[in-house]
PDB file of C-alpha atoms in Angstrom:
ATOM      1  CA  MET A   1       1.675 -28.929  -2.129  1.00 50.00           C
ATOM      2  CA  LYS A   2       4.441 -29.094  -5.026  1.00 45.00           C
ATOM      3  CA  SER A   3       4.603 -25.795  -4.940  1.00 54.00           C
ATOM      4  CA  LYS A   4       5.154 -25.558  -1.119  1.00 50.00           C
ATOM      5  CA  ILE A   5       8.501 -27.676  -0.718  1.00 49.00           C
ATOM      6  CA  ASN A   6       9.501 -25.747  -4.057  1.00 53.00           C
ATOM      7  CA  GLN A   7       9.112 -22.387  -1.891  1.00 56.00           C
ATOM      8  CA  ILE A   8      10.918 -23.555   0.607  1.00 50.00           C
ATOM      9  CA  PHE A   9      13.944 -25.369  -0.773  1.00 47.00           C
ATOM     10  CA  LYS A  10      14.360 -22.521  -2.731  1.00 52.00           C
ATOM     11  CA  THR A  11      14.396 -20.580   1.003  1.00 54.00           C
ATOM     12  CA  ALA A  12      17.503 -23.183   1.919  1.00 52.00           C
ATOM     13  CA  CYS A  13      19.000 -22.631  -1.218  1.00 54.00           C
ATOM     14  CA  LEU A  14      19.167 -18.888  -0.484  1.00 51.00           C
ATOM     15  CA  GLN A  15      20.134 -19.308   2.814  1.00 50.00           C
ATOM     16  CA  LYS A  16      23.092 -21.322   2.106  1.00 53.00           C
ATOM     17  CA  ARG A  17      24.812 -19.351  -0.338  1.00 53.00           C
ATOM     18  CA  CYS A  18      24.432 -15.840   1.502  1.00 52.00           C
ATOM     19  CA  ARG A  19      26.013 -17.638   4.269  1.00 47.00           C
ATOM     20  CA  GLN A  20      28.162 -18.905   1.736  1.00 49.00           C
ATOM     21  CA  ILE A  21      28.631 -15.275   0.761  1.00 44.00           C
ATOM     22  CA  LEU A  22      29.215 -13.533   3.780  1.00 47.00           C
ATOM     23  CA  ARG A  23      30.828 -15.491   5.822  1.00 52.00           C
ATOM     24  CA  VAL A  24      29.096 -15.001   8.655  1.00 50.00           C
ATOM     25  CA  PRO A  25      30.259 -17.403  11.683  1.00 54.00           C
ATOM     26  CA  GLU A  26      27.867 -19.576  13.716  1.00 53.00           C
ATOM     27  CA  GLN A  27      27.472 -18.228  16.357  1.00 51.00           C
ATOM     28  CA  PHE A  28      25.375 -15.319  14.139  1.00 55.00           C
ATOM     29  CA  GLN A  29      23.427 -17.021  12.318  1.00 59.00           C
ATOM     30  CA  ILE A  30      20.540 -17.336  14.801  1.00 59.00           C
ATOM     31  CA  ILE A  31      20.148 -13.334  13.670  1.00 63.00           C
ATOM     32  CA  VAL A  32      21.317 -13.329  10.109  1.00 69.00           C
ATOM     33  CA  ARG A  33      19.014 -16.587   9.420  1.00 74.00           C
ATOM     34  CA  PRO A  34      15.997 -13.883  10.286  1.00 73.00           C
ATOM     35  CA  LEU A  35      17.467 -11.490   8.066  1.00 77.00           C
ATOM     36  CA  ILE A  36      17.493 -13.842   4.769  1.00 81.00           C
ATOM     37  CA  ASP A  37      13.960 -14.939   5.347  1.00 83.00           C
ATOM     38  CA  TYR A  38      12.665 -11.049   6.207  1.00 84.00           C
ATOM     39  CA  SER A  39      14.273 -10.475   2.479  1.00 87.00           C
ATOM     40  CA  ILE A  40      12.212 -12.975   1.011  1.00 90.00           C
ATOM     41  CA  THR A  41       9.308 -12.327   2.310  1.00 91.00           C
ATOM     42  CA  VAL A  42       9.734  -7.849   1.117  1.00 93.00           C
ATOM     43  CA  LYS A  43      10.819  -9.508  -2.036  1.00 93.00           C
ATOM     44  CA  ASP A  44       7.399 -11.801  -2.188  1.00 94.00           C
ATOM     45  CA  VAL A  45       5.393  -8.502  -0.857  1.00 95.00           C
ATOM     46  CA  ALA A  46       6.613  -5.649  -3.112  1.00 95.00           C
ATOM     47  CA  LEU A  47       5.853  -7.869  -6.650  1.00 95.00           C
ATOM     48  CA  ASP A  48       2.300  -8.934  -5.554  1.00 95.00           C
ATOM     49  CA  LEU A  49       1.973  -5.091  -4.602  1.00 95.00           C
ATOM     50  CA  PHE A  50       3.834  -3.695  -7.893  1.00 95.00           C
ATOM     51  CA  LEU A  51       1.344  -6.496  -9.288  1.00 95.00           C
ATOM     52  CA  HIS A  52      -1.561  -5.591  -7.618  1.00 94.00           C
ATOM     53  CA  LEU A  53      -1.119  -1.389  -8.261  1.00 95.00           C
ATOM     54  CA  PHE A  54      -0.383  -1.705 -11.859  1.00 96.00           C
ATOM     55  CA  PHE A  55      -3.014  -3.580 -13.171  1.00 95.00           C
ATOM     56  CA  PHE A  56      -5.500  -0.598 -10.814  1.00 95.00           C
ATOM     57  CA  PHE A  57      -3.283   2.038 -12.416  1.00 96.00           C
ATOM     58  CA  ILE A  58      -4.494   0.698 -15.636  1.00 96.00           C
ATOM     59  CA  GLY A  59      -8.289  -0.126 -15.070  1.00 96.00           C
ATOM     60  CA  LEU A  60      -8.262   3.748 -13.692  1.00 95.00           C
ATOM     61  CA  LEU A  61      -6.599   4.948 -16.683  1.00 96.00           C
ATOM     62  CA  GLY A  62      -9.075   3.584 -18.640  1.00 96.00           C
ATOM     63  CA  VAL A  63     -11.650   4.691 -16.735  1.00 95.00           C
ATOM     64  CA  LEU A  64     -10.214   7.744 -16.868  1.00 95.00           C
ATOM     65  CA  TYR A  65     -10.209   7.754 -20.285  1.00 95.00           C
ATOM     66  CA  SER A  66     -13.844   6.590 -20.862  1.00 96.00           C
ATOM     67  CA  VAL A  67     -15.561   9.573 -18.960  1.00 95.00           C
ATOM     68  CA  LYS A  68     -13.337  11.606 -21.090  1.00 94.00           C
ATOM     69  CA  VAL A  69     -14.700  10.276 -24.504  1.00 95.00           C
ATOM     70  CA  LEU A  70     -18.313   9.392 -22.343  1.00 95.00           C
ATOM     71  CA  TRP A  71     -18.662  13.869 -21.542  1.00 94.00           C
ATOM     72  CA  LEU A  72     -16.939  14.957 -24.985  1.00 93.00           C
ATOM     73  CA  ALA A  73     -20.044  13.518 -26.328  1.00 94.00           C
ATOM     74  CA  TYR A  74     -22.590  14.331 -23.949  1.00 93.00           C
ATOM     75  CA  GLN A  75     -21.854  17.877 -24.032  1.00 91.00           C
ATOM     76  CA  SER A  76     -22.324  18.451 -27.958  1.00 90.00           C
ATOM     77  CA  SER A  77     -25.941  16.787 -27.377  1.00 92.00           C
ATOM     78  CA  PRO A  78     -28.747  18.638 -27.420  1.00 91.00           C
ATOM     79  CA  VAL A  79     -29.407  17.039 -23.327  1.00 91.00           C
ATOM     80  CA  GLY A  80     -25.304  17.758 -22.681  1.00 88.00           C
ATOM     81  CA  GLN A  81     -26.375  21.481 -24.027  1.00 90.00           C
ATOM     82  CA  LYS A  82     -29.171  22.079 -22.296  1.00 91.00           C
ATOM     83  CA  TYR A  83     -27.335  20.910 -18.803  1.00 89.00           C
ATOM     84  CA  THR A  84     -23.886  22.856 -19.159  1.00 89.00           C
ATOM     85  CA  GLN A  85     -26.035  25.908 -19.715  1.00 89.00           C
ATOM     86  CA  LEU A  86     -28.085  24.552 -16.672  1.00 89.00           C
ATOM     87  CA  PHE A  87     -25.531  23.442 -14.798  1.00 89.00           C
ATOM     88  CA  ILE A  88     -22.605  25.891 -15.585  1.00 88.00           C
ATOM     89  CA  GLU A  89     -19.841  26.313 -12.667  1.00 88.00           C
ATOM     90  CA  ARG A  90     -20.336  21.956 -12.509  1.00 88.00           C
ATOM     91  CA  SER A  91     -20.202  21.935 -15.813  1.00 90.00           C
ATOM     92  CA  TYR A  92     -16.320  23.426 -15.719  1.00 90.00           C
ATOM     93  CA  LEU A  93     -15.269  21.866 -12.961  1.00 87.00           C
ATOM     94  CA  ILE A  94     -16.307  18.083 -14.669  1.00 89.00           C
ATOM     95  CA  SER A  95     -13.961  19.354 -17.962  1.00 91.00           C
ATOM     96  CA  GLU A  96     -11.719  21.731 -16.170  1.00 90.00           C
ATOM     97  CA  PHE A  97     -10.457  18.354 -13.956  1.00 90.00           C
ATOM     98  CA  LEU A  98     -11.240  16.056 -17.189  1.00 91.00           C
ATOM     99  CA  SER A  99      -8.752  18.722 -18.928  1.00 92.00           C
ATOM    100  CA  GLN A 100      -5.138  17.513 -17.395  1.00 91.00           C
ATOM    101  CA  ASN A 101      -3.033  15.165 -18.261  1.00 93.00           C
ATOM    102  CA  LEU A 102      -5.162  11.802 -17.244  1.00 94.00           C
ATOM    103  CA  LEU A 103      -1.979   9.792 -17.069  1.00 95.00           C
ATOM    104  CA  ASP A 104      -0.977  11.617 -14.024  1.00 94.00           C
ATOM    105  CA  VAL A 105      -3.863  11.802 -12.859  1.00 94.00           C
ATOM    106  CA  SER A 106      -3.811   8.306 -12.636  1.00 95.00           C
ATOM    107  CA  ILE A 107      -0.194   7.922 -11.054  1.00 95.00           C
ATOM    108  CA  GLN A 108      -1.489  10.700  -8.702  1.00 94.00           C
ATOM    109  CA  ILE A 109      -4.231   9.259  -7.570  1.00 95.00           C
ATOM    110  CA  THR A 110      -3.041   5.366  -7.486  1.00 95.00           C
ATOM    111  CA  TRP A 111       0.029   7.182  -5.524  1.00 95.00           C
ATOM    112  CA  SER A 112      -1.964   9.235  -3.032  1.00 94.00           C
ATOM    113  CA  SER A 113      -4.308   6.144  -2.033  1.00 95.00           C
ATOM    114  CA  PHE A 114      -1.471   3.210  -1.919  1.00 96.00           C
ATOM    115  CA  SER A 115       0.895   5.553   0.170  1.00 95.00           C
ATOM    116  CA  THR A 116      -1.520   6.414   2.639  1.00 96.00           C
ATOM    117  CA  CYS A 117      -3.144   3.493   3.278  1.00 96.00           C
ATOM    118  CA  PHE A 118       0.210   1.707   3.511  1.00 97.00           C
ATOM    119  CA  LEU A 119       1.852   4.406   5.799  1.00 96.00           C
ATOM    120  CA  ILE A 120      -1.558   4.476   8.141  1.00 96.00           C
ATOM    121  CA  GLY A 121      -1.318   0.571   8.338  1.00 96.00           C
ATOM    122  CA  CYS A 122       2.099   0.501   8.722  1.00 96.00           C
ATOM    123  CA  LEU A 123       1.309   2.159  12.008  1.00 96.00           C
ATOM    124  CA  LEU A 124      -1.414   0.520  13.306  1.00 95.00           C
ATOM    125  CA  ARG A 125      -0.168  -2.460  12.499  1.00 94.00           C
ATOM    126  CA  PHE A 126       3.449  -1.429  14.716  1.00 94.00           C
ATOM    127  CA  PHE A 127       1.277  -0.324  17.541  1.00 94.00           C
ATOM    128  CA  HIS A 128      -1.531  -3.025  17.815  1.00 90.00           C
ATOM    129  CA  VAL A 129      -4.148  -1.819  16.106  1.00 93.00           C
ATOM    130  CA  THR A 130      -4.986  -4.063  14.012  1.00 92.00           C
ATOM    131  CA  THR A 131      -4.673  -6.523  15.554  1.00 90.00           C
ATOM    132  CA  VAL A 132      -7.126  -5.605  18.154  1.00 91.00           C
ATOM    133  CA  LEU A 133      -9.463  -3.830  15.788  1.00 92.00           C
ATOM    134  CA  TYR A 134      -8.784  -5.068  12.125  1.00 94.00           C
ATOM    135  CA  ASN A 135      -8.333  -7.870  11.837  1.00 92.00           C
ATOM    136  CA  SER A 136     -11.427 -10.213  13.289  1.00 88.00           C
ATOM    137  CA  ARG A 137     -13.622  -7.356  12.312  1.00 91.00           C
ATOM    138  CA  SER A 138     -15.763  -7.783   9.242  1.00 92.00           C
ATOM    139  CA  ARG A 139     -15.636  -6.317   5.974  1.00 92.00           C
ATOM    140  CA  THR A 140     -18.632  -3.883   6.331  1.00 94.00           C
ATOM    141  CA  ILE A 141     -16.888  -2.442   9.455  1.00 94.00           C
ATOM    142  CA  LYS A 142     -13.009  -2.530   8.231  1.00 95.00           C
ATOM    143  CA  VAL A 143     -14.501  -0.697   5.717  1.00 95.00           C
ATOM    144  CA  LEU A 144     -16.682   2.379   8.274  1.00 95.00           C
ATOM    145  CA  LEU A 145     -14.034   2.302  10.820  1.00 94.00           C
ATOM    146  CA  PHE A 146     -11.212   2.618   8.017  1.00 96.00           C
ATOM    147  CA  GLY A 147     -11.855   2.478   4.168  1.00 95.00           C
ATOM    148  CA  LEU A 148     -13.266   5.669   5.106  1.00 95.00           C
ATOM    149  CA  PRO A 149     -10.931   7.957   7.613  1.00 96.00           C
ATOM    150  CA  LEU A 150      -8.398   6.940   4.895  1.00 96.00           C
ATOM    151  CA  SER A 151     -10.617   7.820   1.659  1.00 95.00           C
ATOM    152  CA  LEU A 152     -11.199  11.367   3.997  1.00 95.00           C
ATOM    153  CA  LEU A 153      -6.943  11.359   4.535  1.00 95.00           C
ATOM    154  CA  SER A 154      -5.997  10.871   0.893  1.00 95.00           C
ATOM    155  CA  GLY A 155      -8.915  13.087  -0.824  1.00 94.00           C
ATOM    156  CA  TRP A 156      -6.942  16.003   1.383  1.00 95.00           C
ATOM    157  CA  ASN A 157      -3.755  14.482   0.039  1.00 92.00           C
ATOM    158  CA  LEU A 158      -5.169  15.407  -3.598  1.00 92.00           C
ATOM    159  CA  TYR A 159      -6.493  18.742  -2.513  1.00 92.00           C
ATOM    160  CA  GLN A 160      -3.000  19.855  -1.411  1.00 91.00           C
ATOM    161  CA  GLU A 161      -1.902  18.391  -4.199  1.00 87.00           C
ATOM    162  CA  SER A 162      -3.834  20.358  -6.343  1.00 84.00           C
ATOM    163  CA  ILE A 163      -5.709  17.633  -8.767  1.00 85.00           C
ATOM    164  CA  VAL A 164      -9.236  19.144  -7.217  1.00 87.00           C
ATOM    165  CA  THR A 165     -10.313  22.369  -6.252  1.00 84.00           C
ATOM    166  CA  ALA A 166     -12.735  21.592  -2.958  1.00 86.00           C
ATOM    167  CA  LEU A 167     -11.892  18.606  -0.451  1.00 89.00           C
ATOM    168  CA  ASN A 168     -15.155  16.894  -1.589  1.00 90.00           C
ATOM    169  CA  GLN A 169     -13.960  16.107  -4.478  1.00 89.00           C
ATOM    170  CA  GLY A 170     -10.208  15.063  -3.886  1.00 91.00           C
ATOM    171  CA  VAL A 171     -13.317  12.577  -1.071  1.00 93.00           C
ATOM    172  CA  ILE A 172     -15.160  11.542  -3.758  1.00 92.00           C
ATOM    173  CA  LEU A 173     -12.476  10.881  -6.054  1.00 92.00           C
ATOM    174  CA  ALA A 174      -9.824   8.523  -4.251  1.00 94.00           C
ATOM    175  CA  LEU A 175     -13.624   6.568  -2.444  1.00 95.00           C
ATOM    176  CA  PHE A 176     -13.234   3.874  -5.057  1.00 94.00           C
ATOM    177  CA  PRO A 177      -9.074   2.963  -4.799  1.00 95.00           C
ATOM    178  CA  THR A 178      -8.992   3.685  -1.143  1.00 96.00           C
ATOM    179  CA  LEU A 179     -11.678   1.495  -0.962  1.00 95.00           C
ATOM    180  CA  TYR A 180     -10.161  -0.804  -3.335  1.00 94.00           C
ATOM    181  CA  LEU A 181      -6.320  -0.770  -1.820  1.00 95.00           C
ATOM    182  CA  PHE A 182      -6.611  -0.600   1.923  1.00 96.00           C
ATOM    183  CA  GLN A 183      -7.325  -3.918   2.463  1.00 95.00           C
ATOM    184  CA  LYS A 184      -4.305  -5.315   0.686  1.00 95.00           C
ATOM    185  CA  CYS A 185      -2.405  -2.068   1.888  1.00 96.00           C
ATOM    186  CA  PHE A 186      -3.060  -3.625   5.813  1.00 96.00           C
ATOM    187  CA  TRP A 187      -1.866  -7.188   4.411  1.00 96.00           C
ATOM    188  CA  ALA A 188       1.570  -6.206   3.482  1.00 96.00           C
ATOM    189  CA  ALA A 189       1.589  -3.619   6.720  1.00 95.00           C
ATOM    190  CA  THR A 190       0.958  -7.277   8.791  1.00 94.00           C
ATOM    191  CA  GLU A 191       3.881  -9.505   6.644  1.00 93.00           C
ATOM    192  CA  LEU A 192       5.978  -6.787   7.026  1.00 93.00           C
ATOM    193  CA  ILE A 193       6.074  -4.872  10.328  1.00 92.00           C
ATOM    194  CA  PRO A 194       5.899  -6.548  13.742  1.00 90.00           C
ATOM    195  CA  GLU A 195       4.468  -5.541  16.178  1.00 90.00           C
ATOM    196  CA  CYS A 196       6.325  -2.803  18.962  1.00 89.00           C
ATOM    197  CA  SER A 197       6.391  -5.873  21.326  1.00 85.00           C
ATOM    198  CA  GLU A 198       7.529  -8.007  19.202  1.00 85.00           C
ATOM    199  CA  PHE A 199      10.074  -5.709  18.021  1.00 81.00           C
ATOM    200  CA  PHE A 200      11.508  -4.346  20.889  1.00 84.00           C
ATOM    201  CA  GLY A 201      11.179  -8.237  22.003  1.00 80.00           C
ATOM    202  CA  ASP A 202      13.293  -8.991  19.345  1.00 74.00           C
ATOM    203  CA  LEU A 203      15.633  -6.057  19.631  1.00 77.00           C
ATOM    204  CA  LYS A 204      16.372  -7.529  22.744  1.00 81.00           C
ATOM    205  CA  LYS A 205      17.329 -11.098  22.165  1.00 75.00           C
ATOM    206  CA  ILE A 206      19.213  -9.941  19.040  1.00 73.00           C
ATOM    207  CA  ILE A 207      21.914  -6.853  22.077  1.00 78.00           C
ATOM    208  CA  LEU A 208      21.842 -10.028  24.262  1.00 78.00           C
ATOM    209  CA  ILE A 209      22.860 -12.391  21.860  1.00 70.00           C
ATOM    210  CA  VAL A 210      25.341  -9.891  20.706  1.00 71.00           C
ATOM    211  CA  LYS A 211      26.679  -8.704  23.734  1.00 73.00           C
ATOM    212  CA  THR A 212      27.104 -12.692  25.274  1.00 73.00           C
ATOM    213  CA  LYS A 213      29.477 -13.734  21.931  1.00 67.00           C
ATOM    214  CA  LEU A 214      31.424 -10.250  22.340  1.00 66.00           C
ATOM    215  CA  ASN A 215      31.929 -11.220  26.551  1.00 71.00           C
ATOM    216  CA  GLN A 216      32.817 -15.125  25.619  1.00 70.00           C
ATOM    217  CA  ASN A 217      35.679 -13.446  22.901  1.00 64.00           C
ATOM    218  CA  ARG A 218      37.320 -10.960  25.527  1.00 62.00           C
TER     219      ARG A 218
END
């Protein structure tokens, strides 16, 4: 409760300060005030997303390096040597992937999954699809309807960026990151992007207010 009051107080102070700096006439404050509120929302959502992505990236990097160490240790064991002899092509693909710069690979996997989920989330939010097909669904349905198709798109991006040599490898690589990130991305899209009806309705109101004020000043 105390944090909520502090947030409201900070918002009010910021709005007052912005009006003082911008010298906004009273009649246009109805337009400026929502913009100030929106800028605060953008800041909060951006910070939340950054922290979410940063910790995910660190975890992914740690996993990839751990897999590389385990793979090298496995290859040096008798069982691993037998495996590489029996499955030459598969062993080569694994070694080739792990020989890449894993820092760059982690960045590209994280960015591919995030950008795909956030962009699609924004489009679905704007065209009212999120409200109809996403918000009221269970977690399982969300994964089936949105998570898996987004994993396919993210895997395709990785394939196009030559991180992997086959589409199925990209999909497997992008599956967990996408399933982990897509709900957070859809939440961010809901916070930042209005639906088309809201957008055009607000735009119409703003145009009407501006026209009215301009006519009054003539």
